[in-house]
Amino acid sequence: MINDHEKALQHRWNNHVEQQVDSIELTWQQVQPNDNPRRVWKFATAAAIVVAVSYIGWHFHAQPNAGPSTGSDAPMLLASNYTLAALDERIQLALLHGADEATLEYLWQQRALLTQ
């Protein structure tokens, strides 16, 4: 609830604002940017350095040291390697689910045929 003192204060504030509104004149020519060109270049340089360091860090993180070659120069995404990847997955699942020796032997023979 607003008491009489608060109403009087609000009325005085509104009168003050109305008086100030009439006396304020602002044109576009009076508004000037306060940014220093050197400051803008410093921020741009800092942003470029952050981007460069982030890119370099991401590039090295995305491609860790390859290490020794596995002997196969073919990329893993070739169509002929899909069969090998699927067979490797079947071998892993068979081992995890406790497949019998005959099944494992058959899968390993199929893998040997594909890798020749």
CSV table of N, CA and C in Angstrom, one decimal:
chain,number,residue,atom,x,y,z
A,1,MET,N,0.8,-1.2,0.0
A,1,MET,CA,0.0,0.0,0.0
A,1,MET,C,0.9,1.2,0.0
A,2,ILE,N,0.5,2.2,-0.8
A,2,ILE,CA,1.3,3.4,-0.9
A,2,ILE,C,0.7,4.5,0.1
A,3,ASN,N,1.6,5.0,0.9
A,3,ASN,CA,1.1,6.1,1.9
A,3,ASN,C,1.2,7.5,1.2
A,4,ASP,N,0.9,8.5,2.0
A,4,ASP,CA,0.8,9.9,1.4
A,4,ASP,C,2.2,10.4,1.1
A,5,HIS,N,3.2,10.0,1.9
A,5,HIS,CA,4.6,10.5,1.6
A,5,HIS,C,5.1,9.9,0.3
A,6,GLU,N,4.8,8.6,0.0
A,6,GLU,CA,5.3,8.0,-1.2
A,6,GLU,C,4.5,8.6,-2.4
A,7,LYS,N,3.2,8.9,-2.3
A,7,LYS,CA,2.5,9.5,-3.3
A,7,LYS,C,3.0,10.9,-3.7
A,8,ALA,N,3.4,11.7,-2.6
A,8,ALA,CA,3.9,13.0,-2.8
A,8,ALA,C,5.3,12.9,-3.5
A,9,LEU,N,6.1,12.0,-3.1
A,9,LEU,CA,7.4,11.8,-3.7
A,9,LEU,C,7.3,11.4,-5.2
A,10,GLN,N,6.4,10.5,-5.4
A,10,GLN,CA,6.2,10.0,-6.8
A,10,GLN,C,5.7,11.2,-7.7
A,11,HIS,N,4.8,12.0,-7.1
A,11,HIS,CA,4.3,13.2,-7.9
A,11,HIS,C,5.4,14.2,-8.2
A,12,ARG,N,6.3,14.4,-7.2
A,12,ARG,CA,7.4,15.3,-7.4
A,12,ARG,C,8.4,14.7,-8.5
A,13,TRP,N,8.6,13.4,-8.4
A,13,TRP,CA,9.5,12.8,-9.4
A,13,TRP,C,8.9,12.9,-10.8
A,14,ASN,N,7.6,12.7,-11.0
A,14,ASN,CA,7.0,12.8,-12.3
A,14,ASN,C,7.1,14.2,-12.8
A,15,ASN,N,6.9,15.2,-11.9
A,15,ASN,CA,7.0,16.6,-12.4
A,15,ASN,C,8.5,16.9,-12.8
A,16,HIS,N,9.4,16.4,-12.1
A,16,HIS,CA,10.8,16.6,-12.4
A,16,HIS,C,11.2,15.9,-13.8
A,17,VAL,N,10.7,14.8,-14.0
A,17,VAL,CA,10.9,14.1,-15.3
A,17,VAL,C,10.3,14.8,-16.4
A,18,GLU,N,9.1,15.3,-16.3
A,18,GLU,CA,8.4,16.1,-17.3
A,18,GLU,C,9.2,17.3,-17.7
A,19,GLN,N,9.8,18.0,-16.7
A,19,GLN,CA,10.5,19.2,-16.9
A,19,GLN,C,11.8,18.9,-17.7
A,20,GLN,N,12.5,17.8,-17.3
A,20,GLN,CA,13.7,17.4,-17.9
A,20,GLN,C,13.5,16.9,-19.4
A,21,VAL,N,12.4,16.3,-19.7
A,21,VAL,CA,12.1,15.8,-21.0
A,21,VAL,C,12.1,16.9,-22.0
A,22,ASP,N,11.6,18.1,-21.6
A,22,ASP,CA,11.5,19.2,-22.5
A,22,ASP,C,12.8,19.8,-22.8
A,23,SER,N,13.8,19.7,-21.9
A,23,SER,CA,15.1,20.4,-22.0
A,23,SER,C,16.1,19.5,-22.7
A,24,ILE,N,15.9,18.2,-22.9
A,24,ILE,CA,16.9,17.3,-23.5
A,24,ILE,C,16.7,17.4,-25.0
A,25,GLU,N,17.9,17.7,-25.6
A,25,GLU,CA,18.0,17.7,-27.1
A,25,GLU,C,19.2,16.8,-27.5
A,26,LEU,N,19.0,15.9,-28.3
A,26,LEU,CA,20.0,15.0,-28.7
A,26,LEU,C,20.0,14.8,-30.2
A,27,THR,N,21.0,15.0,-30.9
A,27,THR,CA,21.1,14.8,-32.3
A,27,THR,C,22.1,13.7,-32.6
A,28,TRP,N,22.1,13.2,-33.8
A,28,TRP,CA,23.0,12.2,-34.2
A,28,TRP,C,24.4,12.7,-34.2
A,29,GLN,N,24.6,14.0,-34.5
A,29,GLN,CA,25.9,14.6,-34.6
A,29,GLN,C,26.6,14.7,-33.2
A,30,GLN,N,25.8,14.7,-32.2
A,30,GLN,CA,26.3,14.8,-30.8
A,30,GLN,C,26.8,13.4,-30.3
A,31,VAL,N,26.3,12.4,-30.9
A,31,VAL,CA,26.7,11.1,-30.4
A,31,VAL,C,27.9,10.6,-31.2
A,32,GLN,N,29.0,10.4,-30.5
A,32,GLN,CA,30.2,10.0,-31.2
A,32,GLN,C,30.7,8.7,-30.5
A,33,PRO,N,31.3,7.8,-31.3
A,33,PRO,CA,31.8,6.6,-30.6
A,33,PRO,C,32.9,6.9,-29.7
A,34,ASN,N,33.0,6.2,-28.6
A,34,ASN,CA,34.1,6.4,-27.7
A,34,ASN,C,35.2,5.3,-27.7
A,35,ASP,N,35.1,4.5,-28.8
A,35,ASP,CA,36.1,3.4,-28.9
A,35,ASP,C,37.3,3.9,-29.6
A,36,ASN,N,38.4,3.7,-28.9
A,36,ASN,CA,39.7,4.0,-29.5
A,36,ASN,C,40.1,3.0,-30.5
A,37,PRO,N,40.6,3.5,-31.7
A,37,PRO,CA,41.0,2.5,-32.8
A,37,PRO,C,42.0,1.5,-32.3
A,38,ARG,N,42.9,1.9,-31.5
A,38,ARG,CA,43.9,1.0,-31.0
A,38,ARG,C,43.3,-0.1,-30.1
A,39,ARG,N,42.3,0.3,-29.3
A,39,ARG,CA,41.6,-0.7,-28.5
A,39,ARG,C,40.9,-1.7,-29.3
A,40,VAL,N,40.3,-1.2,-30.4
A,40,VAL,CA,39.6,-2.2,-31.3
A,40,VAL,C,40.6,-3.1,-31.9
A,41,TRP,N,41.7,-2.7,-32.4
A,41,TRP,CA,42.8,-3.5,-32.9
A,41,TRP,C,43.3,-4.5,-31.9
A,42,LYS,N,43.4,-4.1,-30.7
A,42,LYS,CA,43.9,-5.0,-29.6
A,42,LYS,C,42.9,-6.2,-29.4
A,43,PHE,N,41.6,-5.8,-29.4
A,43,PHE,CA,40.5,-6.9,-29.3
A,43,PHE,C,40.5,-7.8,-30.5
A,44,ALA,N,40.7,-7.2,-31.7
A,44,ALA,CA,40.7,-8.0,-32.9
A,44,ALA,C,41.9,-9.0,-32.9
A,45,THR,N,43.0,-8.5,-32.5
A,45,THR,CA,44.2,-9.3,-32.4
A,45,THR,C,44.1,-10.4,-31.4
A,46,ALA,N,43.6,-10.1,-30.2
A,46,ALA,CA,43.4,-11.1,-29.2
A,46,ALA,C,42.4,-12.1,-29.7
A,47,ALA,N,41.3,-11.7,-30.4
A,47,ALA,CA,40.3,-12.7,-30.9
A,47,ALA,C,41.0,-13.6,-31.9
A,48,ALA,N,41.8,-13.1,-32.8
A,48,ALA,CA,42.5,-13.9,-33.8
A,48,ALA,C,43.4,-14.9,-33.1
A,49,ILE,N,44.1,-14.5,-32.1
A,49,ILE,CA,45.1,-15.4,-31.4
A,49,ILE,C,44.3,-16.5,-30.7
A,50,VAL,N,43.2,-16.1,-30.1
A,50,VAL,CA,42.4,-17.2,-29.4
A,50,VAL,C,41.9,-18.2,-30.5
A,51,VAL,N,41.4,-17.7,-31.6
A,51,VAL,CA,40.9,-18.6,-32.7
A,51,VAL,C,42.0,-19.5,-33.2
A,52,ALA,N,43.2,-18.9,-33.4
A,52,ALA,CA,44.3,-19.7,-33.9
A,52,ALA,C,44.8,-20.8,-32.9
A,53,VAL,N,44.9,-20.4,-31.7
A,53,VAL,CA,45.3,-21.4,-30.7
A,53,VAL,C,44.2,-22.5,-30.5
A,54,SER,N,43.0,-22.1,-30.6
A,54,SER,CA,41.9,-23.1,-30.4
A,54,SER,C,41.9,-24.0,-31.6
A,55,TYR,N,42.1,-23.5,-32.8
A,55,TYR,CA,42.2,-24.4,-34.0
A,55,TYR,C,43.4,-25.3,-33.9
A,56,ILE,N,44.5,-24.8,-33.5
A,56,ILE,CA,45.7,-25.7,-33.5
A,56,ILE,C,45.5,-26.8,-32.4
A,57,GLY,N,45.0,-26.4,-31.3
A,57,GLY,CA,44.7,-27.4,-30.2
A,57,GLY,C,43.7,-28.4,-30.7
A,58,TRP,N,42.7,-28.0,-31.4
A,58,TRP,CA,41.6,-28.9,-31.9
A,58,TRP,C,42.3,-29.8,-32.9
A,59,HIS,N,43.1,-29.3,-33.8
A,59,HIS,CA,43.7,-30.1,-34.9
A,59,HIS,C,44.6,-31.2,-34.3
A,60,PHE,N,45.4,-30.8,-33.3
A,60,PHE,CA,46.3,-31.9,-32.7
A,60,PHE,C,45.5,-32.8,-31.8
A,61,HIS,N,44.4,-32.4,-31.2
A,61,HIS,CA,43.6,-33.3,-30.4
A,61,HIS,C,42.8,-34.2,-31.3
A,62,ALA,N,42.3,-33.7,-32.4
A,62,ALA,CA,41.5,-34.6,-33.3
A,62,ALA,C,42.4,-35.6,-34.0
A,63,GLN,N,43.6,-35.3,-34.3
A,63,GLN,CA,44.5,-36.3,-35.0
A,63,GLN,C,45.7,-36.6,-34.1
A,64,PRO,N,45.6,-37.5,-33.1
A,64,PRO,CA,46.8,-37.8,-32.3
A,64,PRO,C,47.8,-38.5,-33.1
A,65,ASN,N,49.0,-38.7,-32.5
A,65,ASN,CA,50.0,-39.4,-33.2
A,65,ASN,C,49.5,-40.8,-33.7
A,66,ALA,N,49.8,-41.0,-35.0
A,66,ALA,CA,49.3,-42.2,-35.6
A,66,ALA,C,50.0,-43.5,-35.2
A,67,GLY,N,51.3,-43.3,-34.8
A,67,GLY,CA,52.1,-44.4,-34.4
A,67,GLY,C,52.5,-45.3,-35.6
A,68,PRO,N,53.0,-46.5,-35.3
A,68,PRO,CA,53.5,-47.3,-36.4
A,68,PRO,C,52.3,-47.8,-37.3
A,69,SER,N,52.7,-48.0,-38.5
A,69,SER,CA,51.7,-48.4,-39.5
A,69,SER,C,51.2,-49.9,-39.2
A,70,THR,N,50.0,-50.1,-39.5
A,70,THR,CA,49.5,-51.5,-39.3
A,70,THR,C,49.7,-52.4,-40.4
A,71,GLY,N,50.4,-51.9,-41.5
A,71,GLY,CA,50.7,-52.7,-42.6
A,71,GLY,C,49.7,-52.6,-43.7
A,72,SER,N,48.6,-52.0,-43.5
A,72,SER,CA,47.6,-51.8,-44.5
A,72,SER,C,47.5,-50.3,-44.8
A,73,ASP,N,47.8,-50.0,-46.1
A,73,ASP,CA,47.7,-48.6,-46.5
A,73,ASP,C,46.4,-48.2,-46.9
A,74,ALA,N,45.4,-49.1,-47.0
A,74,ALA,CA,44.1,-48.8,-47.4
A,74,ALA,C,43.3,-48.1,-46.3
A,75,PRO,N,42.5,-47.0,-46.6
A,75,PRO,CA,41.7,-46.4,-45.6
A,75,PRO,C,40.6,-47.3,-45.1
A,76,MET,N,40.2,-47.1,-43.9
A,76,MET,CA,39.2,-48.0,-43.3
A,76,MET,C,37.8,-47.8,-43.8
A,77,LEU,N,37.6,-46.7,-44.6
A,77,LEU,CA,36.2,-46.4,-45.0
A,77,LEU,C,36.0,-47.0,-46.4
A,78,LEU,N,36.8,-47.8,-47.0
A,78,LEU,CA,36.6,-48.4,-48.3
A,78,LEU,C,35.5,-49.5,-48.1
A,79,ALA,N,34.8,-49.7,-49.2
A,79,ALA,CA,33.7,-50.7,-49.2
A,79,ALA,C,34.2,-52.1,-48.8
A,80,SER,N,35.4,-52.4,-49.3
A,80,SER,CA,35.9,-53.8,-49.0
A,80,SER,C,36.2,-54.0,-47.5
A,81,ASN,N,36.4,-52.9,-46.8
A,81,ASN,CA,36.7,-53.0,-45.3
A,81,ASN,C,35.4,-53.1,-44.5
A,82,TYR,N,34.3,-52.8,-45.0
A,82,TYR,CA,33.0,-52.9,-44.3
A,82,TYR,C,32.8,-54.4,-43.9
A,83,THR,N,33.1,-55.2,-44.8
A,83,THR,CA,32.9,-56.7,-44.5
A,83,THR,C,33.8,-57.1,-43.4
A,84,LEU,N,35.1,-56.6,-43.4
A,84,LEU,CA,36.0,-57.0,-42.4
A,84,LEU,C,35.6,-56.4,-41.1
A,85,ALA,N,35.1,-55.2,-41.0
A,85,ALA,CA,34.7,-54.6,-39.8
A,85,ALA,C,33.5,-55.3,-39.2
A,86,ALA,N,32.6,-55.7,-40.1
A,86,ALA,CA,31.4,-56.5,-39.7
A,86,ALA,C,31.8,-57.8,-39.1
A,87,LEU,N,32.8,-58.5,-39.8
A,87,LEU,CA,33.2,-59.8,-39.3
A,87,LEU,C,33.9,-59.7,-38.0
A,88,ASP,N,34.7,-58.6,-37.8
A,88,ASP,CA,35.4,-58.4,-36.5
A,88,ASP,C,34.4,-58.2,-35.4
A,89,GLU,N,33.3,-57.5,-35.7
A,89,GLU,CA,32.2,-57.3,-34.7
A,89,GLU,C,31.6,-58.6,-34.4
A,90,ARG,N,31.4,-59.4,-35.4
A,90,ARG,CA,30.7,-60.8,-35.1
A,90,ARG,C,31.7,-61.6,-34.2
A,91,ILE,N,33.0,-61.5,-34.5
A,91,ILE,CA,33.9,-62.3,-33.6
A,91,ILE,C,33.9,-61.8,-32.2
A,92,GLN,N,33.9,-60.5,-32.0
A,92,GLN,CA,33.8,-59.9,-30.7
A,92,GLN,C,32.5,-60.3,-29.9
A,93,LEU,N,31.4,-60.3,-30.7
A,93,LEU,CA,30.1,-60.7,-30.0
A,93,LEU,C,30.1,-62.2,-29.7
A,94,ALA,N,30.7,-63.0,-30.6
A,94,ALA,CA,30.8,-64.4,-30.3
A,94,ALA,C,31.6,-64.7,-29.1
A,95,LEU,N,32.7,-63.9,-28.9
A,95,LEU,CA,33.6,-64.1,-27.8
A,95,LEU,C,32.9,-63.7,-26.5
A,96,LEU,N,32.1,-62.5,-26.6
A,96,LEU,CA,31.4,-62.0,-25.4
A,96,LEU,C,30.3,-62.9,-25.0
A,97,HIS,N,29.6,-63.6,-26.0
A,97,HIS,CA,28.5,-64.4,-25.6
A,97,HIS,C,28.9,-65.9,-25.4
A,98,GLY,N,30.2,-66.2,-25.5
A,98,GLY,CA,30.6,-67.5,-25.2
A,98,GLY,C,30.3,-68.5,-26.2
A,99,ALA,N,30.6,-68.2,-27.5
A,99,ALA,CA,30.3,-69.1,-28.6
A,99,ALA,C,31.2,-70.4,-28.5
A,100,ASP,N,30.8,-71.4,-29.2
A,100,ASP,CA,31.6,-72.7,-29.1
A,100,ASP,C,32.8,-72.6,-30.0
A,101,GLU,N,33.7,-73.5,-29.9
A,101,GLU,CA,35.0,-73.5,-30.6
A,101,GLU,C,34.8,-73.5,-32.2
A,102,ALA,N,33.8,-74.3,-32.6
A,102,ALA,CA,33.6,-74.4,-34.1
A,102,ALA,C,33.2,-73.1,-34.7
A,103,THR,N,32.3,-72.4,-34.0
A,103,THR,CA,31.8,-71.1,-34.5
A,103,THR,C,33.0,-70.1,-34.5
A,104,LEU,N,33.8,-70.1,-33.5
A,104,LEU,CA,34.9,-69.2,-33.4
A,104,LEU,C,36.0,-69.5,-34.5
A,105,GLU,N,36.2,-70.8,-34.7
A,105,GLU,CA,37.2,-71.2,-35.7
A,105,GLU,C,36.7,-70.8,-37.1
A,106,TYR,N,35.4,-71.0,-37.4
A,106,TYR,CA,34.8,-70.6,-38.7
A,106,TYR,C,35.0,-69.1,-38.9
A,107,LEU,N,34.7,-68.3,-37.9
A,107,LEU,CA,34.8,-66.8,-38.0
A,107,LEU,C,36.2,-66.4,-38.2
A,108,TRP,N,37.2,-67.0,-37.5
A,108,TRP,CA,38.6,-66.7,-37.7
A,108,TRP,C,39.1,-67.1,-39.1
A,109,GLN,N,38.6,-68.2,-39.6
A,109,GLN,CA,38.9,-68.6,-41.0
A,109,GLN,C,38.4,-67.6,-42.0
A,110,GLN,N,37.2,-67.1,-41.8
A,110,GLN,CA,36.6,-66.1,-42.7
A,110,GLN,C,37.4,-64.8,-42.6
A,111,ARG,N,37.9,-64.4,-41.5
A,111,ARG,CA,38.7,-63.2,-41.3
A,111,ARG,C,40.0,-63.4,-42.0
A,112,ALA,N,40.6,-64.6,-41.9
A,112,ALA,CA,41.9,-64.9,-42.6
A,112,ALA,C,41.7,-64.8,-44.1
A,113,LEU,N,40.6,-65.3,-44.6
A,113,LEU,CA,40.4,-65.2,-46.1
A,113,LEU,C,40.2,-63.7,-46.5
A,114,LEU,N,39.6,-62.9,-45.7
A,114,LEU,CA,39.4,-61.5,-46.1
A,114,LEU,C,40.7,-60.7,-46.0
A,115,THR,N,41.6,-61.0,-45.1
A,115,THR,CA,42.8,-60.2,-44.9
A,115,THR,C,43.9,-60.7,-45.8
A,116,GLN,N,43.7,-61.7,-46.6
A,116,GLN,CA,44.8,-62.2,-47.5
A,116,GLN,C,45.0,-61.2,-48.7
